[in-house]
């Protein structure tokens, strides 16, 4: 797909000559990677506080891991040559628990050894205790012939001092923090937390917990987006609901730009005269991207408030329909946040994980937009197949909630049961 896929502004997806070009999803992602720059500032945090933060500098290993040759089993360390030379049992000359620095193994003997304990110099294999018999004199008879090096974990076989461990721009998680702990590191240089101002526009919106009048609707996008932002370790400033009035939107964007590194808003990005986000962005800064060839999520907009994108505040404007907001966030918005946070481009979901799965249903394609169907993966006669997880309206959240991922319907390419199609697991957006 190229960048000038033509779509229809009225949402009915028929082509009209005056239609504005829609940008291909993958082209849009590429453009956003170039447009969004990391926000400034680093700080030092303790390892205990580091999960979720983005590394500001690369980290190399300080020590070898494992630090010494050690046993992978509870058992007996011995010299293989002594075992093969005779059927004689071996006396146990020493007991080596984890945490000690053993003497060389006495000739003609074996060592009682435990998992993680250092191999005594001279020993070249470990036989697990299940594979020996201990006689009345306490001597060890091997019931199976070990091989050289068996059950020995060698010094530096995982990592050697000086090896690159983690790149700058890595978001730390439980596993990477544990890797750093295993290197004895306890203070890390990370990027400053990114502050995101959240705005939801719509005069029909009311806050959950208050009564609902006729024609009103609860603001669910604020909850959706605040949770999604926090999951990505952003600091969220929920600036509440903005009425569908140009002046209110303009002021809200200006205020938000003073306090945040990124503005995320939902609603008011379509083409109606109640949709003020784009005109306001054009007045206060610029619109860089608008209209993506995806369904749902077409009205996604990226712009900025301020003199320039480099010195101003980037704005991710999502459609109001909740599932359109969710997908536009996951496919495009989250990438902007992660770039702002300084994540490197190889990290998911900056690089989308795209697999192939078999469809368990038929569906006509949209002609102009790549459609992302909410599906769950279920075995049908032993084969995992994608099935629609519910009604696909972009105003409905149930199907997204029940989905394992999105089945990609390329424009004009119908889905045929039994054929394979691109699939984006939703789990990657939680990374
Ligand atoms: N003439 C056209 N109409 C529409 C088009 C189009 O191309 N031409 N595009 C349609 C598509 S696609 C989408 S998606 C929506 C997006 O419109 P907006 O981003 O301007 O969103 P709103 O009009 O403000 O709201 C749409 C829908 O979502 C509800 N909503 C809004 N905010 C929230 C919220 N915070 N929590 C829950 N629900 C929310 C709102 O009440 C509307 O029902 O436009 C189509 N129209
Ligand atoms: O088709 Mo809209 O983009 O409902 O989401």
GROMACS .gro file of C-alpha atoms and ligand atoms in nm:
model
  482
    1UNK     CA    1   0.000   0.000   0.000
    2UNK     CA    2   0.130   0.344  -0.082
    3UNK     CA    3   0.072   0.671   0.096
    4UNK     CA    4  -0.208   0.801  -0.124
    5UNK     CA    5  -0.476   0.545  -0.057
    6UNK     CA    6  -0.795   0.744  -0.119
    7UNK     CA    7  -1.067   0.727   0.140
    8UNK     CA    8  -1.395   0.898   0.190
    9UNK     CA    9  -1.436   1.177   0.444
   10UNK     CA   10  -1.802   1.097   0.516
   11UNK     CA   11  -1.723   0.766   0.681
   12UNK     CA   12  -1.932   0.560   0.438
   13UNK     CA   13  -1.616   0.449   0.257
   14UNK     CA   14  -1.731   0.519  -0.098
   15UNK     CA   15  -1.485   0.721  -0.307
   16UNK     CA   16  -1.551   1.079  -0.401
   17UNK     CA   17  -1.326   1.287  -0.623
   18UNK     CA   18  -1.280   1.555  -0.352
   19UNK     CA   19  -1.163   1.307  -0.091
   20UNK     CA   20  -0.847   1.386   0.100
   21UNK     CA   21  -0.583   1.114   0.073
   22UNK     CA   22  -0.561   0.884   0.372
   23UNK     CA   23  -0.217   0.780   0.489
   24UNK     CA   24  -0.125   0.413   0.499
   25UNK     CA   25  -0.091   0.280   0.856
   26UNK     CA   26   0.271   0.172   0.819
   27UNK     CA   27   0.369   0.494   0.641
   28UNK     CA   28   0.203   0.688   0.922
   29UNK     CA   29   0.402   0.494   1.183
   30UNK     CA   30   0.720   0.565   0.993
   31UNK     CA   31   0.637   0.935   0.972
   32UNK     CA   32   0.559   0.952   1.344
   33UNK     CA   33   0.893   0.790   1.430
   34UNK     CA   34   1.058   1.077   1.245
   35UNK     CA   35   0.833   1.350   1.382
   36UNK     CA   36   0.842   1.271   1.753
   37UNK     CA   37   1.161   1.335   1.947
   38UNK     CA   38   1.246   1.226   2.302
   39UNK     CA   39   1.160   1.481   2.572
   40UNK     CA   40   1.453   1.623   2.767
   41UNK     CA   41   1.599   1.527   3.100
   42UNK     CA   42   1.744   1.230   3.282
   43UNK     CA   43   1.758   1.132   3.648
   44UNK     CA   44   1.915   0.868   3.867
   45UNK     CA   45   1.685   0.609   4.026
   46UNK     CA   46   1.746   0.312   4.249
   47UNK     CA   47   1.701  -0.033   4.097
   48UNK     CA   48   1.397  -0.084   4.321
   49UNK     CA   49   1.228   0.212   4.148
   50UNK     CA   50   1.349   0.140   3.797
   51UNK     CA   51   1.090  -0.098   3.650
   52UNK     CA   52   0.898   0.081   3.373
   53UNK     CA   53   1.159   0.353   3.329
   54UNK     CA   54   1.360   0.398   3.009
   55UNK     CA   55   1.739   0.364   3.028
   56UNK     CA   56   1.923   0.685   2.939
   57UNK     CA   57   2.256   0.513   2.872
   58UNK     CA   58   2.371   0.173   2.750
   59UNK     CA   59   2.475  -0.079   3.012
   60UNK     CA   60   2.761  -0.326   2.989
   61UNK     CA   61   2.814  -0.629   3.212
   62UNK     CA   62   3.047  -0.566   3.505
   63UNK     CA   63   3.101  -0.928   3.597
   64UNK     CA   64   3.098  -1.270   3.434
   65UNK     CA   65   2.782  -1.476   3.473
   66UNK     CA   66   2.801  -1.741   3.601
   67UNK     CA   67   3.080  -1.599   3.813
   68UNK     CA   68   3.248  -1.941   3.857
   69UNK     CA   69   3.212  -2.290   3.710
   70UNK     CA   70   2.932  -2.438   3.921
   71UNK     CA   71   2.703  -2.735   3.950
   72UNK     CA   72   2.361  -2.743   3.780
   73UNK     CA   73   2.251  -3.035   3.999
   74UNK     CA   74   2.253  -3.170   4.352
   75UNK     CA   75   2.492  -3.467   4.322
   76UNK     CA   76   2.861  -3.555   4.309
   77UNK     CA   77   3.150  -3.383   4.130
   78UNK     CA   78   3.427  -3.609   4.009
   79UNK     CA   79   3.701  -3.671   3.754
   80UNK     CA   80   3.559  -3.865   3.460
   81UNK     CA   81   3.895  -4.039   3.398
   82UNK     CA   82   3.893  -4.188   3.749
   83UNK     CA   83   3.547  -4.325   3.693
   84UNK     CA   84   3.616  -4.488   3.360
   85UNK     CA   85   3.948  -4.639   3.478
   86UNK     CA   86   3.782  -4.878   3.724
   87UNK     CA   87   3.445  -4.984   3.862
   88UNK     CA   88   3.567  -4.886   4.205
   89UNK     CA   89   3.335  -4.668   4.409
   90UNK     CA   90   3.466  -4.324   4.501
   91UNK     CA   91   3.492  -4.202   4.860
   92UNK     CA   92   3.345  -3.857   4.933
   93UNK     CA   93   3.637  -3.635   5.034
   94UNK     CA   94   3.454  -3.304   5.073
   95UNK     CA   95   3.109  -3.147   5.098
   96UNK     CA   96   3.060  -2.831   4.887
   97UNK     CA   97   2.747  -2.623   4.949
   98UNK     CA   98   2.680  -2.305   4.747
   99UNK     CA   99   2.875  -2.000   4.866
  100UNK     CA  100   3.215  -2.151   4.946
  101UNK     CA  101   3.546  -2.146   4.758
  102UNK     CA  102   3.652  -2.514   4.737
  103UNK     CA  103   4.003  -2.668   4.748
  104UNK     CA  104   4.113  -2.887   4.454
  105UNK     CA  105   3.942  -3.228   4.452
  106UNK     CA  106   4.156  -3.494   4.620
  107UNK     CA  107   4.277  -3.761   4.374
  108UNK     CA  108   4.062  -4.077   4.376
  109UNK     CA  109   3.764  -3.913   4.544
  110UNK     CA  110   3.448  -3.726   4.464
  111UNK     CA  111   3.281  -3.422   4.621
  112UNK     CA  112   2.926  -3.403   4.751
  113UNK     CA  113   2.800  -3.092   4.570
  114UNK     CA  114   2.479  -2.887   4.553
  115UNK     CA  115   2.313  -2.681   4.280
  116UNK     CA  116   2.498  -2.354   4.233
  117UNK     CA  117   2.803  -2.461   4.434
  118UNK     CA  118   3.147  -2.404   4.274
  119UNK     CA  119   3.308  -2.702   4.102
  120UNK     CA  120   3.631  -2.794   4.284
  121UNK     CA  121   3.943  -2.761   4.065
  122UNK     CA  122   4.015  -3.101   3.909
  123UNK     CA  123   3.653  -3.219   3.881
  124UNK     CA  124   3.514  -3.225   3.527
  125UNK     CA  125   3.158  -3.354   3.562
  126UNK     CA  126   2.867  -3.379   3.802
  127UNK     CA  127   2.653  -3.686   3.840
  128UNK     CA  128   2.302  -3.621   3.982
  129UNK     CA  129   2.227  -3.793   4.312
  130UNK     CA  130   1.944  -3.995   4.149
  131UNK     CA  131   2.211  -4.170   3.937
  132UNK     CA  132   2.430  -4.300   4.219
  133UNK     CA  133   2.410  -4.557   4.495
  134UNK     CA  134   2.583  -4.495   4.826
  135UNK     CA  135   2.715  -4.813   4.988
  136UNK     CA  136   2.745  -4.896   5.358
  137UNK     CA  137   3.090  -4.734   5.372
  138UNK     CA  138   2.950  -4.413   5.229
  139UNK     CA  139   3.121  -4.462   4.890
  140UNK     CA  140   2.962  -4.351   4.565
  141UNK     CA  141   2.873  -4.603   4.289
  142UNK     CA  142   2.772  -4.445   3.961
  143UNK     CA  143   2.468  -4.612   3.804
  144UNK     CA  144   2.506  -4.429   3.471
  145UNK     CA  145   2.819  -4.315   3.287
  146UNK     CA  146   2.840  -3.934   3.294
  147UNK     CA  147   2.983  -3.737   3.002
  148UNK     CA  148   3.263  -3.481   3.019
  149UNK     CA  149   3.138  -3.143   3.143
  150UNK     CA  150   2.799  -3.284   3.234
  151UNK     CA  151   2.589  -3.057   3.459
  152UNK     CA  152   2.861  -2.796   3.487
  153UNK     CA  153   2.760  -2.435   3.425
  154UNK     CA  154   3.071  -2.257   3.304
  155UNK     CA  155   3.201  -1.919   3.414
  156UNK     CA  156   3.093  -1.646   3.171
  157UNK     CA  157   2.881  -1.875   2.953
  158UNK     CA  158   2.583  -1.638   2.975
  159UNK     CA  159   2.762  -1.306   2.984
  160UNK     CA  160   3.119  -1.182   3.022
  161UNK     CA  161   3.236  -0.863   3.189
  162UNK     CA  162   3.231  -0.588   2.925
  163UNK     CA  163   2.959  -0.748   2.710
  164UNK     CA  164   2.675  -0.511   2.608
  165UNK     CA  165   2.377  -0.591   2.830
  166UNK     CA  166   2.102  -0.335   2.762
  167UNK     CA  167   2.076  -0.053   2.506
  168UNK     CA  168   1.994   0.306   2.590
  169UNK     CA  169   1.621   0.342   2.521
  170UNK     CA  170   1.526   0.006   2.673
  171UNK     CA  171   1.217   0.014   2.890
  172UNK     CA  172   1.310  -0.173   3.206
  173UNK     CA  173   1.084  -0.450   3.327
  174UNK     CA  174   1.099  -0.718   3.594
  175UNK     CA  175   1.338  -0.929   3.384
  176UNK     CA  176   1.580  -0.656   3.279
  177UNK     CA  177   1.586  -0.518   3.636
  178UNK     CA  178   1.669  -0.866   3.761
  179UNK     CA  179   1.952  -0.886   3.502
  180UNK     CA  180   2.090  -0.559   3.641
  181UNK     CA  181   2.053  -0.687   3.997
  182UNK     CA  182   2.250  -0.999   3.900
  183UNK     CA  183   2.527  -0.760   3.793
  184UNK     CA  184   2.518  -0.589   4.132
  185UNK     CA  185   2.393  -0.258   3.989
  186UNK     CA  186   2.171  -0.051   4.213
  187UNK     CA  187   2.158   0.304   4.074
  188UNK     CA  188   2.059   0.374   3.713
  189UNK     CA  189   2.042   0.673   3.482
  190UNK     CA  190   1.695   0.685   3.327
  191UNK     CA  191   1.493   0.932   3.126
  192UNK     CA  192   1.270   1.172   3.310
  193UNK     CA  193   0.908   1.055   3.332
  194UNK     CA  194   0.697   1.191   3.045
  195UNK     CA  195   0.402   1.404   3.154
  196UNK     CA  196   0.089   1.358   2.944
  197UNK     CA  197  -0.211   1.590   2.953
  198UNK     CA  198  -0.534   1.410   2.872
  199UNK     CA  199  -0.837   1.591   2.728
  200UNK     CA  200  -1.170   1.446   2.619
  201UNK     CA  201  -1.387   1.665   2.405
  202UNK     CA  202  -1.764   1.633   2.367
  203UNK     CA  203  -2.052   1.837   2.512
  204UNK     CA  204  -2.244   1.510   2.553
  205UNK     CA  205  -1.988   1.366   2.796
  206UNK     CA  206  -2.034   1.332   3.170
  207UNK     CA  207  -1.808   1.194   3.440
  208UNK     CA  208  -1.887   0.838   3.562
  209UNK     CA  209  -2.057   0.851   3.903
  210UNK     CA  210  -2.281   1.145   3.814
  211UNK     CA  211  -2.642   1.115   3.686
  212UNK     CA  212  -2.693   1.087   3.311
  213UNK     CA  213  -2.941   1.322   3.139
  214UNK     CA  214  -3.108   1.246   2.805
  215UNK     CA  215  -2.858   1.252   2.518
  216UNK     CA  216  -2.556   1.234   2.748
  217UNK     CA  217  -2.297   0.962   2.763
  218UNK     CA  218  -2.032   0.868   3.016
  219UNK     CA  219  -1.676   0.964   2.936
  220UNK     CA  220  -1.516   0.621   2.902
  221UNK     CA  221  -1.220   0.734   2.691
  222UNK     CA  222  -1.061   0.923   2.981
  223UNK     CA  223  -1.056   0.601   3.183
  224UNK     CA  224  -0.935   0.399   2.884
  225UNK     CA  225  -0.655   0.638   2.796
  226UNK     CA  226  -0.546   0.721   3.151
  227UNK     CA  227  -0.508   0.348   3.221
  228UNK     CA  228  -0.327   0.288   2.890
  229UNK     CA  229  -0.092   0.581   2.960
  230UNK     CA  230  -0.018   0.467   3.314
  231UNK     CA  231   0.049   0.118   3.188
  232UNK     CA  232   0.318   0.281   2.975
  233UNK     CA  233   0.453   0.456   3.286
  234UNK     CA  234   0.353   0.807   3.183
  235UNK     CA  235   0.257   1.066   3.443
  236UNK     CA  236  -0.105   1.151   3.359
  237UNK     CA  237  -0.271   1.490   3.408
  238UNK     CA  238  -0.640   1.431   3.343
  239UNK     CA  239  -0.770   1.773   3.240
  240UNK     CA  240  -1.128   1.647   3.213
  241UNK     CA  241  -1.400   1.715   2.959
  242UNK     CA  242  -1.384   2.002   2.710
  243UNK     CA  243  -1.711   2.125   2.556
  244UNK     CA  244  -1.751   2.123   2.177
  245UNK     CA  245  -1.666   2.493   2.146
  246UNK     CA  246  -1.367   2.613   1.951
  247UNK     CA  247  -1.268   2.865   2.218
  248UNK     CA  248  -1.282   2.603   2.497
  249UNK     CA  249  -1.074   2.362   2.293
  250UNK     CA  250  -0.819   2.629   2.204
  251UNK     CA  251  -0.779   2.730   2.568
  252UNK     CA  252  -0.761   2.368   2.686
  253UNK     CA  253  -0.486   2.289   2.433
  254UNK     CA  254  -0.292   2.602   2.529
  255UNK     CA  255  -0.316   2.522   2.902
  256UNK     CA  256  -0.220   2.160   2.841
  257UNK     CA  257   0.082   2.264   2.635
  258UNK     CA  258   0.215   2.464   2.932
  259UNK     CA  259   0.217   2.167   3.164
  260UNK     CA  260   0.285   1.857   2.958
  261UNK     CA  261   0.542   1.688   2.732
  262UNK     CA  262   0.263   1.536   2.524
  263UNK     CA  263  -0.108   1.605   2.484
  264UNK     CA  264  -0.348   1.319   2.417
  265UNK     CA  265  -0.707   1.407   2.334
  266UNK     CA  266  -1.010   1.214   2.216
  267UNK     CA  267  -1.308   1.323   2.008
  268UNK     CA  268  -1.367   1.618   1.780
  269UNK     CA  269  -1.121   1.512   1.508
  270UNK     CA  270  -1.368   1.421   1.237
  271UNK     CA  271  -1.518   1.657   0.979
  272UNK     CA  272  -1.834   1.795   1.145
  273UNK     CA  273  -1.863   2.159   1.252
  274UNK     CA  274  -1.860   2.035   1.614
  275UNK     CA  275  -1.511   1.893   1.555
  276UNK     CA  276  -1.268   2.165   1.666
  277UNK     CA  277  -0.943   1.986   1.732
  278UNK     CA  278  -0.784   2.020   1.389
  279UNK     CA  279  -0.873   2.387   1.330
  280UNK     CA  280  -0.743   2.468   1.680
  281UNK     CA  281  -0.416   2.286   1.615
  282UNK     CA  282  -0.376   2.472   1.287
  283UNK     CA  283  -0.420   2.802   1.476
  284UNK     CA  284  -0.196   2.715   1.770
  285UNK     CA  285   0.073   2.522   1.586
  286UNK     CA  286   0.029   2.276   1.302
  287UNK     CA  287  -0.124   1.947   1.191
  288UNK     CA  288   0.135   1.703   1.056
  289UNK     CA  289  -0.075   1.396   0.994
  290UNK     CA  290  -0.447   1.348   0.960
  291UNK     CA  291  -0.659   1.062   0.827
  292UNK     CA  292  -0.520   0.709   0.828
  293UNK     CA  293  -0.641   0.427   0.605
  294UNK     CA  294  -0.751   0.211   0.896
  295UNK     CA  295  -1.089   0.102   1.023
  296UNK     CA  296  -1.150   0.188   1.298
  297UNK     CA  297  -0.933   0.488   1.377
  298UNK     CA  298  -0.943   0.682   1.050
  299UNK     CA  299  -0.956   1.035   1.197
  300UNK     CA  300  -0.627   0.994   1.393
  301UNK     CA  301  -0.442   1.326   1.390
  302UNK     CA  302  -0.095   1.429   1.499
  303UNK     CA  303   0.004   1.790   1.542
  304UNK     CA  304   0.166   2.027   1.782
  305UNK     CA  305   0.097   2.340   1.987
  306UNK     CA  306   0.373   2.604   1.980
  307UNK     CA  307   0.618   2.775   1.745
  308UNK     CA  308   0.762   2.451   1.612
  309UNK     CA  309   0.730   2.081   1.669
  310UNK     CA  310   1.081   2.072   1.815
  311UNK     CA  311   1.008   2.343   2.076
  312UNK     CA  312   0.635   2.291   2.118
  313UNK     CA  313   0.413   2.019   2.260
  314UNK     CA  314   0.317   1.728   2.034
  315UNK     CA  315  -0.053   1.640   2.024
  316UNK     CA  316  -0.200   1.296   1.959
  317UNK     CA  317  -0.568   1.346   1.872
  318UNK     CA  318  -0.773   1.027   1.873
  319UNK     CA  319  -1.124   0.964   1.742
  320UNK     CA  320  -1.410   0.976   1.994
  321UNK     CA  321  -1.558   0.633   1.925
  322UNK     CA  322  -1.410   0.421   2.204
  323UNK     CA  323  -1.273   0.132   1.998
  324UNK     CA  324  -1.147   0.375   1.735
  325UNK     CA  325  -0.970   0.562   2.018
  326UNK     CA  326  -0.826   0.235   2.150
  327UNK     CA  327  -0.690   0.115   1.815
  328UNK     CA  328  -0.563   0.455   1.708
  329UNK     CA  329  -0.390   0.475   2.045
  330UNK     CA  330  -0.237   0.129   2.023
  331UNK     CA  331  -0.130   0.150   1.660
  332UNK     CA  332  -0.016   0.511   1.644
  333UNK     CA  333  -0.049   0.708   1.969
  334UNK     CA  334   0.150   0.473   2.190
  335UNK     CA  335   0.438   0.494   1.946
  336UNK     CA  336   0.441   0.873   1.993
  337UNK     CA  337   0.449   0.834   2.371
  338UNK     CA  338   0.726   0.577   2.356
  339UNK     CA  339   0.938   0.792   2.125
  340UNK     CA  340   0.880   1.085   2.363
  341UNK     CA  341   0.994   0.859   2.646
  342UNK     CA  342   1.313   0.793   2.451
  343UNK     CA  343   1.250   0.427   2.376
  344UNK     CA  344   1.463   0.289   2.095
  345UNK     CA  345   1.301   0.192   1.770
  346UNK     CA  346   1.357  -0.181   1.800
  347UNK     CA  347   1.135  -0.203   2.109
  348UNK     CA  348   0.781  -0.336   2.075
  349UNK     CA  349   0.539  -0.192   1.981
  350UNK     CA  350   0.758   0.054   1.791
  351UNK     CA  351   0.808  -0.249   1.573
  352UNK     CA  352   0.470  -0.421   1.539
  353UNK     CA  353   0.464  -0.798   1.589
  354UNK     CA  354   0.268  -0.935   1.300
  355UNK     CA  355   0.187  -1.304   1.270
  356UNK     CA  356  -0.032  -1.505   1.037
  357UNK     CA  357  -0.346  -1.690   1.147
  358UNK     CA  358  -0.623  -1.882   0.978
  359UNK     CA  359  -0.962  -1.713   0.961
  360UNK     CA  360  -1.262  -1.909   1.093
  361UNK     CA  361  -1.516  -1.687   0.912
  362UNK     CA  362  -1.590  -1.498   0.588
  363UNK     CA  363  -1.599  -1.118   0.569
  364UNK     CA  364  -1.620  -0.863   0.289
  365UNK     CA  365  -1.330  -0.619   0.283
  366UNK     CA  366  -1.349  -0.243   0.308
  367UNK     CA  367  -1.230  -0.102  -0.024
  368UNK     CA  368  -1.021   0.186   0.100
  369UNK     CA  369  -0.910   0.118   0.454
  370UNK     CA  370  -0.713  -0.161   0.616
  371UNK     CA  371  -0.959  -0.306   0.865
  372UNK     CA  372  -0.855  -0.442   1.202
  373UNK     CA  373  -1.110  -0.694   1.320
  374UNK     CA  374  -1.127  -0.775   1.686
  375UNK     CA  375  -1.080  -1.152   1.705
  376UNK     CA  376  -1.012  -1.426   1.955
  377UNK     CA  377  -0.803  -1.730   1.871
  378UNK     CA  378  -0.977  -2.062   1.934
  379UNK     CA  379  -0.896  -2.416   1.825
  380UNK     CA  380  -1.141  -2.556   1.571
  381UNK     CA  381  -1.079  -2.927   1.513
  382UNK     CA  382  -0.736  -2.882   1.666
  383UNK     CA  383  -0.634  -2.583   1.448
  384UNK     CA  384  -0.612  -2.234   1.604
  385UNK     CA  385  -0.844  -2.004   1.410
  386UNK     CA  386  -0.942  -1.639   1.439
  387UNK     CA  387  -1.309  -1.583   1.522
  388UNK     CA  388  -1.481  -1.247   1.556
  389UNK     CA  389  -1.489  -1.166   1.927
  390UNK     CA  390  -1.814  -0.964   1.901
  391UNK     CA  391  -1.988  -0.685   1.709
  392UNK     CA  392  -1.733  -0.472   1.529
  393UNK     CA  393  -1.885  -0.124   1.571
  394UNK     CA  394  -1.616   0.130   1.661
  395UNK     CA  395  -1.851   0.262   1.932
  396UNK     CA  396  -1.851  -0.081   2.104
  397UNK     CA  397  -1.587  -0.196   2.349
  398UNK     CA  398  -1.710  -0.550   2.421
  399UNK     CA  399  -1.542  -0.712   2.120
  400UNK     CA  400  -1.213  -0.537   2.195
  401UNK     CA  401  -1.234  -0.658   2.553
  402UNK     CA  402  -1.287  -1.018   2.441
  403UNK     CA  403  -1.015  -1.004   2.171
  404UNK     CA  404  -0.676  -1.173   2.166
  405UNK     CA  405  -0.571  -0.964   1.869
  406UNK     CA  406  -0.659  -0.789   1.545
  407UNK     CA  407  -0.702  -0.972   1.216
  408UNK     CA  408  -0.582  -0.749   0.934
  409UNK     CA  409  -0.813  -0.718   0.635
  410UNK     CA  410  -0.622  -0.553   0.353
  411UNK     CA  411  -0.828  -0.302   0.149
  412UNK     CA  412  -1.031  -0.483  -0.114
  413UNK     CA  413  -0.915  -0.830  -0.002
  414UNK     CA  414  -1.211  -1.028   0.139
  415UNK     CA  415  -1.155  -1.262   0.432
  416UNK     CA  416  -1.215  -1.624   0.331
  417UNK     CA  417  -1.261  -1.895   0.591
  418UNK     CA  418  -0.961  -2.129   0.601
  419UNK     CA  419  -0.716  -1.877   0.449
  420UNK     CA  420  -0.433  -1.709   0.642
  421UNK     CA  421  -0.420  -1.337   0.720
  422UNK     CA  422  -0.201  -1.094   0.909
  423UNK     CA  423  -0.265  -1.082   1.283
  424UNK     CA  424  -0.151  -0.840   1.551
  425UNK     CA  425  -0.164  -0.987   1.903
  426UNK     CA  426  -0.294  -0.727   2.148
  427UNK     CA  427  -0.047  -0.850   2.412
  428UNK     CA  428   0.230  -0.657   2.233
  429UNK     CA  429   0.064  -0.326   2.316
  430UNK     CA  430   0.102  -0.396   2.686
  431UNK     CA  431   0.478  -0.438   2.652
  432LIG     N1  432  -1.933   1.284   0.790
  432LIG     C1  433  -1.845   1.206   0.853
  432LIG     N2  434  -1.873   1.166   0.976
  432LIG     C2  435  -1.788   1.088   1.039
  432LIG     C3  436  -1.668   1.047   0.976
  432LIG     C4  437  -1.641   1.095   0.847
  432LIG     O1  438  -1.537   1.063   0.788
  432LIG     N3  439  -1.731   1.175   0.790
  432LIG     N4  440  -1.585   0.964   1.041
  432LIG     C5  441  -1.648   0.876   1.136
  432LIG     C6  442  -1.547   0.805   1.208
  432LIG     S1  443  -1.466   0.684   1.120
  432LIG     C7  444  -1.526   0.824   1.341
  432LIG     S2  445  -1.417   0.719   1.426
  432LIG     C8  446  -1.591   0.928   1.417
  432LIG     C9  447  -1.487   1.008   1.497
  432LIG     O2  448  -1.532   1.130   1.522
  432LIG     P1  449  -1.468   1.229   1.626
  432LIG     O3  450  -1.330   1.191   1.660
  432LIG     O4  451  -1.491   1.364   1.578
  432LIG     O5  452  -1.547   1.198   1.758
  432LIG     P2  453  -1.681   1.258   1.809
  432LIG     O6  454  -1.766   1.297   1.695
  432LIG     O7  455  -1.647   1.360   1.909
  432LIG     O8  456  -1.739   1.130   1.878
  432LIG    C10  457  -1.768   1.011   1.807
  432LIG    C11  458  -1.848   0.918   1.897
  432LIG     O9  459  -1.774   0.883   2.011
  432LIG    C12  460  -1.839   0.921   2.130
  432LIG     N5  461  -1.740   0.972   2.222
  432LIG    C13  462  -1.666   1.082   2.207
  432LIG     N6  463  -1.585   1.100   2.311
  432LIG    C14  464  -1.610   1.000   2.396
  432LIG    C15  465  -1.558   0.967   2.523
  432LIG     N7  466  -1.464   1.044   2.581
  432LIG     N8  467  -1.603   0.856   2.585
  432LIG    C16  468  -1.699   0.781   2.525
  432LIG     N9  469  -1.752   0.807   2.403
  432LIG    C17  470  -1.709   0.917   2.340
  432LIG    C18  471  -1.931   1.030   2.085
  432LIG    O10  472  -2.039   1.049   2.173
  432LIG    C19  473  -1.973   0.984   1.948
  432LIG    O11  474  -2.075   0.887   1.960
  432LIG    O12  475  -1.660   1.014   1.333
  432LIG    C20  476  -1.739   0.948   1.232
  432LIG    N10  477  -1.816   1.046   1.165
  433LIG     O1  478  -1.422   0.389   1.138
  433LIG    MO1  479  -1.401   0.513   1.269
  433LIG     O2  480  -1.246   0.523   1.234
  433LIG     O3  481  -1.529   0.445   1.345
  433LIG     O4  482  -1.326   0.441   1.381
   0.00000   0.00000   0.00000
